[in-house]
């Protein structure tokens, strides 16, 4: 059986920990995972988590795996590599997730702008009717933000805001992070037990 190909992108919104936790969970599954991050996404990741994703992509993949406690490196690609497979409709990944998703990135995707690998890959996912999951992390939301999210939802994207819940009675910060990551995995079609489900 062919391994599912997942493209995970980190943009410049706060909340890099969500993307890294998601990368760890996906890497533990039998998927072909590729990660890319915008320049501002790399800066935010370093500021918030201490992980440096800059420089040579191969070395960044090794650092990423070490940070996540994984034994094998994760493939990292440069955000301006428009020759990477996901930039072509004939080689689109099975799913793409932008987590965290800045309102700038979300707005450019909504406008059909394809200036970098993340934007072009998202454009490909929409035109090929493949799963595109966006995890915006912003507050408060302006009318422009809301209109862009509605436009993308109507185009087929799934909007999963980074909004922790409390019905599962989280006790730690990890519990709150895992709730959001679990919700994203749910929408991507991956079974998980990262949070306690609601039950009678």
Tab-separated table of N, CA, C and O in Angstrom, residues 16-138:
chain	number	residue	atom	x	y	z
A	16	UNK	N	4.108	27.947	17.215
A	16	UNK	CA	4.947	26.966	16.524
A	16	UNK	C	4.880	25.601	17.195
A	16	UNK	O	5.028	24.568	16.539
A	17	UNK	N	4.632	25.584	18.504
A	17	UNK	CA	4.574	24.315	19.226
A	17	UNK	C	3.486	23.405	18.679
A	17	UNK	O	3.618	22.181	18.676
A	18	UNK	N	2.394	23.992	18.184
A	18	UNK	CA	1.337	23.173	17.576
A	18	UNK	C	1.882	22.433	16.354
A	18	UNK	O	1.650	21.241	16.183
A	19	UNK	N	2.605	23.168	15.502
A	19	UNK	CA	3.152	22.547	14.304
A	19	UNK	C	4.181	21.477	14.622
A	19	UNK	O	4.202	20.421	13.988
A	20	UNK	N	5.026	21.737	15.619
A	20	UNK	CA	6.047	20.748	15.978
A	20	UNK	C	5.417	19.502	16.590
A	20	UNK	O	5.839	18.383	16.291
A	21	UNK	N	4.418	19.684	17.445
A	21	UNK	CA	3.745	18.524	18.033
A	21	UNK	C	3.031	17.709	16.947
A	21	UNK	O	3.033	16.486	16.966
A	22	UNK	N	2.460	18.406	15.991
A	22	UNK	CA	1.802	17.739	14.873
A	22	UNK	C	2.825	16.973	14.037
A	22	UNK	O	2.573	15.836	13.618
A	23	UNK	N	3.990	17.572	13.814
A	23	UNK	CA	5.060	16.895	13.069
A	23	UNK	C	5.468	15.607	13.772
A	23	UNK	O	5.666	14.565	13.132
A	24	UNK	N	5.579	15.666	15.094
A	24	UNK	CA	5.955	14.462	15.852
A	24	UNK	C	4.909	13.368	15.697
A	24	UNK	O	5.243	12.201	15.471
A	25	UNK	N	3.648	13.736	15.807
A	25	UNK	CA	2.582	12.748	15.696
A	25	UNK	C	2.514	12.146	14.294
A	25	UNK	O	2.318	10.945	14.127
A	26	UNK	N	2.678	12.967	13.281
A	26	UNK	CA	2.641	12.462	11.908
A	26	UNK	C	3.847	11.572	11.618
A	26	UNK	O	3.728	10.545	10.946
A	27	UNK	N	5.021	11.967	12.132
A	27	UNK	CA	6.238	11.184	11.890
A	27	UNK	C	6.165	9.811	12.532
A	27	UNK	O	6.830	8.872	12.087
A	28	UNK	N	5.359	9.666	13.573
A	28	UNK	CA	5.208	8.375	14.239
A	28	UNK	C	4.276	7.438	13.468
A	28	UNK	O	4.139	6.274	13.820
A	29	UNK	N	3.610	7.975	12.464
A	29	UNK	CA	2.727	7.165	11.638
A	29	UNK	C	3.433	6.806	10.337
A	29	UNK	O	4.457	7.376	9.996
A	30	UNK	N	2.866	5.880	9.613
A	30	UNK	CA	3.496	5.421	8.377
A	30	UNK	C	3.117	6.359	7.232
A	30	UNK	O	2.347	6.012	6.341
A	31	UNK	N	3.654	7.592	7.298
A	31	UNK	CA	3.397	8.578	6.258
A	31	UNK	C	4.725	9.128	5.752
A	31	UNK	O	5.756	9.026	6.420
A	32	UNK	N	4.674	9.697	4.571
A	32	UNK	CA	5.830	10.389	4.014
A	32	UNK	C	5.646	11.870	4.330
A	32	UNK	O	4.866	12.565	3.674
A	33	UNK	N	6.335	12.340	5.357
A	33	UNK	CA	6.138	13.692	5.868
A	33	UNK	C	7.219	14.636	5.355
A	33	UNK	O	8.404	14.319	5.402
A	34	UNK	N	6.764	15.782	4.864
A	34	UNK	CA	7.675	16.855	4.471
A	34	UNK	C	7.257	18.115	5.216
A	34	UNK	O	6.064	18.405	5.330
A	35	UNK	N	8.233	18.848	5.723
A	35	UNK	CA	7.958	20.084	6.457
A	35	UNK	C	8.642	21.257	5.771
A	35	UNK	O	9.778	21.146	5.306
A	36	UNK	N	7.923	22.358	5.710
A	36	UNK	CA	8.516	23.604	5.239
A	36	UNK	C	8.048	24.724	6.146
A	36	UNK	O	7.024	24.590	6.824
A	37	UNK	N	8.794	25.796	6.189
A	37	UNK	CA	8.448	26.931	7.058
A	37	UNK	C	8.856	28.226	6.378
A	37	UNK	O	9.927	28.305	5.768
A	38	UNK	N	8.003	29.225	6.478
A	38	UNK	CA	8.349	30.543	5.943
A	38	UNK	C	9.501	31.126	6.756
A	38	UNK	O	9.776	30.668	7.872
A	39	UNK	N	10.188	32.129	6.212
A	39	UNK	CA	11.247	32.771	7.011
A	39	UNK	C	10.741	33.259	8.367
A	39	UNK	O	11.397	33.063	9.393
A	40	UNK	N	9.568	33.883	8.390
A	40	UNK	CA	9.029	34.332	9.675
A	40	UNK	C	8.601	33.149	10.536
A	40	UNK	O	8.706	33.188	11.767
A	41	UNK	N	8.157	32.070	9.902
A	41	UNK	CA	7.821	30.860	10.645
A	41	UNK	C	9.034	30.274	11.342
A	41	UNK	O	8.956	29.812	12.484
A	42	UNK	N	10.184	30.315	10.672
A	42	UNK	CA	11.416	29.815	11.282
A	42	UNK	C	11.840	30.702	12.447
A	42	UNK	O	12.311	30.208	13.475
A	43	UNK	N	11.682	32.015	12.273
A	43	UNK	CA	12.038	32.932	13.358
A	43	UNK	C	11.150	32.713	14.578
A	43	UNK	O	11.638	32.670	15.719
A	44	UNK	N	9.851	32.572	14.353
A	44	UNK	CA	8.923	32.345	15.460
A	44	UNK	C	9.220	31.007	16.129
A	44	UNK	O	9.210	30.895	17.367
A	45	UNK	N	9.509	29.989	15.332
A	45	UNK	CA	9.824	28.666	15.885
A	45	UNK	C	11.046	28.747	16.799
A	45	UNK	O	11.047	28.192	17.899
A	46	UNK	N	12.078	29.447	16.349
A	46	UNK	CA	13.286	29.576	17.165
A	46	UNK	C	13.009	30.357	18.443
A	46	UNK	O	13.483	30.007	19.525
A	47	UNK	N	12.220	31.428	18.321
A	47	UNK	CA	11.910	32.275	19.474
A	47	UNK	C	11.070	31.537	20.508
A	47	UNK	O	11.286	31.653	21.705
A	48	UNK	N	10.079	30.765	20.033
A	48	UNK	CA	9.127	30.136	20.946
A	48	UNK	C	9.568	28.764	21.450
A	48	UNK	O	9.172	28.345	22.536
A	49	UNK	N	10.367	28.055	20.650
A	49	UNK	CA	10.716	26.674	21.035
A	49	UNK	C	12.214	26.420	21.143
A	49	UNK	O	12.616	25.374	21.657
A	50	UNK	N	13.031	27.331	20.624
A	50	UNK	CA	14.474	27.123	20.637
A	50	UNK	C	14.981	26.309	19.468
A	50	UNK	O	16.195	26.121	19.323
A	51	UNK	N	14.091	25.839	18.602
A	51	UNK	CA	14.500	25.021	17.455
A	51	UNK	C	14.826	25.908	16.263
A	51	UNK	O	13.999	26.721	15.845
A	52	UNK	N	16.009	25.727	15.696
A	52	UNK	CA	16.456	26.498	14.537
A	52	UNK	C	16.249	25.661	13.271
A	52	UNK	O	16.894	24.638	13.091
A	53	UNK	N	15.349	26.108	12.413
A	53	UNK	CA	15.066	25.395	11.163
A	53	UNK	C	15.739	26.061	9.967
A	53	UNK	O	15.460	25.696	8.823
A	54	UNK	N	16.618	27.027	10.217
A	54	UNK	CA	17.270	27.739	9.121
A	54	UNK	C	18.449	26.937	8.582
A	54	UNK	O	18.831	25.905	9.138
A	55	UNK	N	19.022	27.445	7.492
A	55	UNK	CA	20.196	26.807	6.916
A	55	UNK	C	19.866	25.636	6.018
A	55	UNK	O	18.777	25.548	5.447
A	56	UNK	N	20.823	24.739	5.881
A	56	UNK	CA	20.683	23.585	4.996
A	56	UNK	C	19.473	22.747	5.393
A	56	UNK	O	19.339	22.356	6.557
A	57	UNK	N	18.563	22.450	4.447
A	57	UNK	CA	17.362	21.686	4.775
A	57	UNK	C	17.640	20.299	5.367
A	57	UNK	O	16.901	19.850	6.250
A	58	UNK	N	18.678	19.636	4.900
A	58	UNK	CA	18.998	18.305	5.429
A	58	UNK	C	19.390	18.411	6.900
A	58	UNK	O	18.915	17.644	7.753
A	59	UNK	N	20.247	19.381	7.220
A	59	UNK	CA	20.653	19.574	8.611
A	59	UNK	C	19.475	20.026	9.465
A	59	UNK	O	19.351	19.621	10.624
A	60	UNK	N	18.604	20.853	8.892
A	60	UNK	CA	17.412	21.289	9.627
A	60	UNK	C	16.519	20.100	9.948
A	60	UNK	O	15.941	20.014	11.034
A	61	UNK	N	16.405	19.159	9.012
A	61	UNK	CA	15.610	17.951	9.244
A	61	UNK	C	16.177	17.087	10.357
A	61	UNK	O	15.432	16.497	11.145
A	62	UNK	N	17.497	17.036	10.451
A	62	UNK	CA	18.153	16.283	11.523
A	62	UNK	C	17.913	16.968	12.870
A	62	UNK	O	17.593	16.312	13.868
A	63	UNK	N	18.051	18.299	12.896
A	63	UNK	CA	17.790	19.046	14.133
A	63	UNK	C	16.337	18.901	14.565
A	63	UNK	O	16.032	18.752	15.757
A	64	UNK	N	15.429	18.935	13.592
A	64	UNK	CA	14.005	18.786	13.887
A	64	UNK	C	13.728	17.431	14.524
A	64	UNK	O	13.038	17.342	15.547
A	65	UNK	N	14.281	16.372	13.943
A	65	UNK	CA	14.073	15.033	14.493
A	65	UNK	C	14.631	14.939	15.913
A	65	UNK	O	13.999	14.371	16.804
A	66	UNK	N	15.813	15.502	16.134
A	66	UNK	CA	16.390	15.477	17.471
A	66	UNK	C	15.532	16.233	18.471
A	66	UNK	O	15.336	15.780	19.602
A	67	UNK	N	15.003	17.370	18.057
A	67	UNK	CA	14.147	18.175	18.930
A	67	UNK	C	12.884	17.417	19.313
A	67	UNK	O	12.385	17.538	20.435
A	68	UNK	N	12.370	16.624	18.373
A	68	UNK	CA	11.122	15.882	18.600
A	68	UNK	C	11.354	14.507	19.218
A	68	UNK	O	10.392	13.785	19.493
A	69	UNK	N	12.620	14.141	19.409
A	69	UNK	CA	12.924	12.834	19.993
A	69	UNK	C	12.709	11.683	19.034
A	69	UNK	O	12.405	10.561	19.459
A	70	UNK	N	12.890	11.935	17.738
A	70	UNK	CA	12.718	10.900	16.720
A	70	UNK	C	14.075	10.349	16.298
A	70	UNK	O	15.086	11.042	16.356
A	71	UNK	N	14.076	9.115	15.829
A	71	UNK	CA	15.331	8.473	15.449
A	71	UNK	C	15.746	8.785	14.020
A	71	UNK	O	16.923	8.706	13.678
A	72	UNK	N	14.782	9.089	13.162
A	72	UNK	CA	15.106	9.385	11.768
A	72	UNK	C	14.725	10.824	11.433
A	72	UNK	O	13.760	11.365	11.969
A	73	UNK	N	15.488	11.425	10.534
A	73	UNK	CA	15.276	12.818	10.157
A	73	UNK	C	13.953	12.986	9.410
A	73	UNK	O	13.454	12.049	8.783
A	74	UNK	N	13.400	14.169	9.495
A	74	UNK	CA	12.209	14.546	8.738
A	74	UNK	C	12.675	15.386	7.554
A	74	UNK	O	13.549	16.251	7.701
A	75	UNK	N	12.095	15.132	6.397
A	75	UNK	CA	12.493	15.916	5.231
A	75	UNK	C	11.994	17.350	5.378
A	75	UNK	O	10.812	17.597	5.596
A	76	UNK	N	12.926	18.292	5.261
A	76	UNK	CA	12.611	19.716	5.310
A	76	UNK	C	12.951	20.296	3.949
A	76	UNK	O	14.001	19.989	3.378
A	77	UNK	N	12.057	21.129	3.414
A	77	UNK	CA	12.316	21.783	2.137
A	77	UNK	C	12.236	23.290	2.319
A	77	UNK	O	11.501	23.788	3.176
A	78	UNK	N	12.984	24.005	1.516
A	78	UNK	CA	13.011	25.460	1.599
A	78	UNK	C	11.675	26.038	1.135
A	78	UNK	O	11.050	25.505	0.207
A	79	UNK	N	11.231	27.126	1.747
A	79	UNK	CA	9.926	27.693	1.395
A	79	UNK	C	9.865	28.321	0.011
A	79	UNK	O	8.784	28.594	-0.499
A	80	UNK	N	11.027	28.543	-0.612
A	80	UNK	CA	11.042	29.124	-1.955
A	80	UNK	C	11.355	28.084	-3.031
A	80	UNK	O	11.587	28.436	-4.190
A	81	UNK	N	11.332	26.796	-2.666
A	81	UNK	CA	11.648	25.729	-3.619
A	81	UNK	C	10.404	25.385	-4.442
A	81	UNK	O	9.681	24.430	-4.147
A	82	UNK	N	10.168	26.169	-5.477
A	82	UNK	CA	8.980	25.957	-6.306
A	82	UNK	C	9.137	24.782	-7.268
A	82	UNK	O	8.219	24.493	-8.042
A	83	UNK	N	10.288	24.107	-7.219
A	83	UNK	CA	10.464	22.894	-8.008
A	83	UNK	C	10.131	21.646	-7.201
A	83	UNK	O	10.177	20.533	-7.715
A	84	UNK	N	9.790	21.826	-5.918
A	84	UNK	CA	9.399	20.677	-5.102
A	84	UNK	C	8.071	20.131	-5.616
A	84	UNK	O	7.226	20.870	-6.121
A	85	UNK	N	7.886	18.821	-5.477
A	85	UNK	CA	6.755	18.129	-6.102
A	85	UNK	C	5.392	18.720	-5.763
A	85	UNK	O	4.507	18.787	-6.618
A	86	UNK	N	5.203	19.170	-4.532
A	86	UNK	CA	3.883	19.645	-4.110
A	86	UNK	C	3.440	20.909	-4.839
A	86	UNK	O	2.270	21.291	-4.771
A	87	UNK	N	4.364	21.545	-5.562
A	87	UNK	CA	4.011	22.744	-6.326
A	87	UNK	C	3.355	22.399	-7.651
A	87	UNK	O	2.919	23.290	-8.389
A	88	UNK	N	3.241	21.113	-7.958
A	88	UNK	CA	2.639	20.678	-9.218
A	88	UNK	C	1.374	19.872	-8.960
A	88	UNK	O	1.364	18.979	-8.105
A	89	UNK	N	0.353	20.154	-9.717
A	89	UNK	CA	-0.892	19.400	-9.579
A	89	UNK	C	-0.736	17.932	-9.895
A	89	UNK	O	-1.487	17.100	-9.388
A	90	UNK	N	0.250	17.591	-10.715
A	90	UNK	CA	0.450	16.185	-11.073
A	90	UNK	C	1.157	15.399	-9.982
A	90	UNK	O	1.269	14.171	-10.062
A	91	UNK	N	1.647	16.103	-8.941
A	91	UNK	CA	2.362	15.426	-7.855
A	91	UNK	C	1.930	15.969	-6.498
A	91	UNK	O	2.710	15.993	-5.559
A	92	UNK	N	0.676	16.396	-6.408
A	92	UNK	CA	0.170	16.981	-5.162
A	92	UNK	C	0.198	15.968	-4.030
A	92	UNK	O	-0.038	14.780	-4.249
A	93	UNK	N	0.483	16.417	-2.806
A	93	UNK	CA	0.444	15.494	-1.665
A	93	UNK	C	-0.989	15.052	-1.378
A	93	UNK	O	-1.945	15.613	-1.909
A	94	UNK	N	-1.125	14.050	-0.547
A	94	UNK	CA	-2.458	13.564	-0.187
A	94	UNK	C	-3.179	14.540	0.726
A	94	UNK	O	-4.410	14.598	0.731
A	95	UNK	N	-2.433	15.294	1.511
A	95	UNK	CA	-3.020	16.319	2.372
A	95	UNK	C	-1.946	17.352	2.687
A	95	UNK	O	-0.753	17.041	2.712
A	96	UNK	N	-2.402	18.582	2.922
A	96	UNK	CA	-1.499	19.659	3.317
A	96	UNK	C	-2.080	20.340	4.542
A	96	UNK	O	-3.287	20.593	4.615
A	97	UNK	N	-1.207	20.631	5.502
A	97	UNK	CA	-1.618	21.285	6.734
A	97	UNK	C	-0.724	22.494	6.965
A	97	UNK	O	0.505	22.378	6.902
A	98	UNK	N	-1.330	23.651	7.213
A	98	UNK	CA	-0.568	24.838	7.589
A	98	UNK	C	-0.869	25.109	9.053
A	98	UNK	O	-1.990	25.473	9.416
A	99	UNK	N	0.125	24.885	9.909
A	99	UNK	CA	-0.083	24.968	11.352
A	99	UNK	C	1.214	25.409	12.043
A	99	UNK	O	2.178	24.642	12.041
A	100	UNK	N	1.246	26.591	12.625
A	100	UNK	CA	0.179	27.583	12.664
A	100	UNK	C	0.093	28.329	11.341
A	100	UNK	O	1.068	28.392	10.590
A	101	UNK	N	-1.077	28.892	11.074
A	101	UNK	CA	-1.307	29.628	9.836
A	101	UNK	C	-1.516	31.094	10.165
A	101	UNK	O	-2.495	31.454	10.825
A	102	UNK	N	-0.597	31.931	9.719
A	102	UNK	CA	-0.736	33.373	9.945
A	102	UNK	C	-1.845	33.927	9.064
A	102	UNK	O	-2.223	33.334	8.054
A	103	UNK	N	-2.373	35.066	9.444
A	103	UNK	CA	-3.407	35.691	8.642
A	103	UNK	C	-2.845	36.205	7.314
A	103	UNK	O	-3.573	36.295	6.332
A	104	UNK	N	-1.556	36.512	7.279
A	104	UNK	CA	-0.934	36.897	6.021
A	104	UNK	C	-0.914	35.733	5.040
A	104	UNK	O	-1.290	35.875	3.870
A	105	UNK	N	-0.464	34.571	5.522
A	105	UNK	CA	-0.448	33.383	4.673
A	105	UNK	C	-1.863	33.001	4.263
A	105	UNK	O	-2.127	32.700	3.092
A	106	UNK	N	-2.785	33.030	5.212
A	106	UNK	CA	-4.172	32.683	4.914
A	106	UNK	C	-4.756	33.628	3.866
A	106	UNK	O	-5.426	33.194	2.923
A	107	UNK	N	-4.473	34.919	3.999
A	107	UNK	CA	-4.982	35.897	3.055
A	107	UNK	C	-4.420	35.703	1.656
A	107	UNK	O	-5.143	35.823	0.656
A	108	UNK	N	-3.129	35.384	1.572
A	108	UNK	CA	-2.529	35.173	0.255
A	108	UNK	C	-3.062	33.902	-0.396
A	108	UNK	O	-3.280	33.860	-1.614
A	109	UNK	N	-3.296	32.859	0.398
A	109	UNK	CA	-3.900	31.639	-0.156
A	109	UNK	C	-5.308	31.949	-0.652
A	109	UNK	O	-5.713	31.519	-1.740
A	110	UNK	N	-6.070	32.711	0.140
A	110	UNK	CA	-7.439	33.064	-0.242
A	110	UNK	C	-7.470	33.869	-1.537
A	110	UNK	O	-8.423	33.779	-2.309
A	111	UNK	N	-6.418	34.658	-1.774
A	111	UNK	CA	-6.355	35.494	-2.974
A	111	UNK	C	-5.749	34.763	-4.169
A	111	UNK	O	-5.666	35.324	-5.267
A	112	UNK	N	-5.313	33.517	-3.964
A	112	UNK	CA	-4.723	32.753	-5.061
A	112	UNK	C	-3.307	33.166	-5.395
A	112	UNK	O	-2.810	32.870	-6.487
A	113	UNK	N	-2.631	33.821	-4.465
A	113	UNK	CA	-1.237	34.225	-4.685
A	113	UNK	C	-0.332	33.023	-4.456
A	113	UNK	O	-0.514	32.275	-3.510
A	114	UNK	N	0.638	32.849	-5.341
A	114	UNK	CA	1.526	31.683	-5.256
A	114	UNK	C	2.984	32.118	-5.297
A	114	UNK	O	3.745	31.713	-6.170
A	115	UNK	N	3.380	32.952	-4.351
A	115	UNK	CA	4.724	33.522	-4.358
A	115	UNK	C	5.767	32.618	-3.723
A	115	UNK	O	6.962	32.848	-3.900
A	116	UNK	N	5.347	31.612	-2.949
A	116	UNK	CA	6.306	30.690	-2.339
A	116	UNK	C	5.733	29.275	-2.366
A	116	UNK	O	4.616	29.053	-2.856
A	117	UNK	N	6.481	28.322	-1.847
A	117	UNK	CA	6.061	26.921	-1.915
A	117	UNK	C	4.768	26.673	-1.148
A	117	UNK	O	3.907	25.917	-1.597
A	118	UNK	N	4.615	27.311	0.006
A	118	UNK	CA	3.414	27.093	0.811
A	118	UNK	C	2.179	27.582	0.067
A	118	UNK	O	1.178	26.871	-0.058
A	119	UNK	N	2.250	28.806	-0.445
A	119	UNK	CA	1.104	29.370	-1.154
A	119	UNK	C	0.790	28.584	-2.419
A	119	UNK	O	-0.382	28.293	-2.704
A	120	UNK	N	1.810	28.228	-3.184
A	120	UNK	CA	1.583	27.471	-4.416
A	120	UNK	C	1.026	26.090	-4.107
A	120	UNK	O	0.091	25.615	-4.776
A	121	UNK	N	1.564	25.419	-3.104
A	121	UNK	CA	1.080	24.081	-2.748
A	121	UNK	C	-0.370	24.139	-2.288
A	121	UNK	O	-1.180	23.271	-2.640
A	122	UNK	N	-0.708	25.178	-1.509
A	122	UNK	CA	-2.095	25.332	-1.067
A	122	UNK	C	-3.013	25.569	-2.261
A	122	UNK	O	-4.128	25.034	-2.325
A	123	UNK	N	-2.545	26.358	-3.210
A	123	UNK	CA	-3.307	26.612	-4.427
A	123	UNK	C	-3.546	25.302	-5.186
A	123	UNK	O	-4.655	25.050	-5.686
A	124	UNK	N	-2.517	24.475	-5.239
A	124	UNK	CA	-2.640	23.163	-5.890
A	124	UNK	C	-3.676	22.295	-5.172
A	124	UNK	O	-4.522	21.655	-5.808
A	125	UNK	N	-3.628	22.284	-3.850
A	125	UNK	CA	-4.574	21.451	-3.093
A	125	UNK	C	-6.015	21.866	-3.382
A	125	UNK	O	-6.897	21.018	-3.549
A	126	UNK	N	-6.257	23.166	-3.460
A	126	UNK	CA	-7.611	23.642	-3.726
A	126	UNK	C	-8.063	23.291	-5.135
A	126	UNK	O	-9.183	22.805	-5.335
A	127	UNK	N	-7.191	23.502	-6.110
A	127	UNK	CA	-7.609	23.239	-7.490
A	127	UNK	C	-7.734	21.751	-7.778
A	127	UNK	O	-8.517	21.347	-8.632
A	128	UNK	N	-6.995	20.923	-7.041
A	128	UNK	CA	-7.072	19.468	-7.220
A	128	UNK	C	-8.085	18.826	-6.281
A	128	UNK	O	-8.239	17.604	-6.269
A	129	UNK	N	-8.764	19.650	-5.475
A	129	UNK	CA	-9.782	19.172	-4.521
A	129	UNK	C	-9.209	18.133	-3.559
A	129	UNK	O	-9.813	17.090	-3.312
A	130	UNK	N	-8.037	18.460	-3.012
A	130	UNK	CA	-7.410	17.614	-2.007
A	130	UNK	C	-7.461	18.325	-0.656
A	130	UNK	O	-7.596	19.544	-0.596
A	131	UNK	N	-7.335	17.572	0.441
A	131	UNK	CA	-7.483	18.187	1.770
A	131	UNK	C	-6.430	19.258	2.059
A	131	UNK	O	-5.232	18.999	2.001
A	132	UNK	N	-6.926	20.454	2.354
A	132	UNK	CA	-6.085	21.570	2.796
A	132	UNK	C	-6.613	21.998	4.153
A	132	UNK	O	-7.754	22.455	4.270
A	133	UNK	N	-5.791	21.821	5.200
A	133	UNK	CA	-6.183	22.156	6.563
A	133	UNK	C	-5.374	23.355	7.030
A	133	UNK	O	-4.142	23.351	6.944
A	134	UNK	N	-6.074	24.364	7.514
A	134	UNK	CA	-5.428	25.589	7.981
A	134	UNK	C	-5.755	25.795	9.453
A	134	UNK	O	-6.920	25.758	9.841
A	135	UNK	N	-4.726	26.024	10.255
A	135	UNK	CA	-4.910	26.230	11.695
A	135	UNK	C	-4.507	27.656	12.054
A	135	UNK	O	-3.391	27.909	12.514
A	136	UNK	N	-5.426	28.624	11.836
A	136	UNK	CA	-5.095	30.009	12.163
A	136	UNK	C	-5.000	30.228	13.664
A	136	UNK	O	-5.670	29.562	14.447
A	137	UNK	N	-4.103	31.145	14.052
A	137	UNK	CA	-3.957	31.478	15.462
A	137	UNK	C	-3.821	32.991	15.554
A	137	UNK	O	-2.741	33.544	15.393
A	138	UNK	N	-4.966	33.628	15.731
A	138	UNK	CA	-5.003	35.090	15.790
A	138	UNK	C	-6.201	35.517	16.609
A	138	UNK	O	-7.227	34.829	16.624
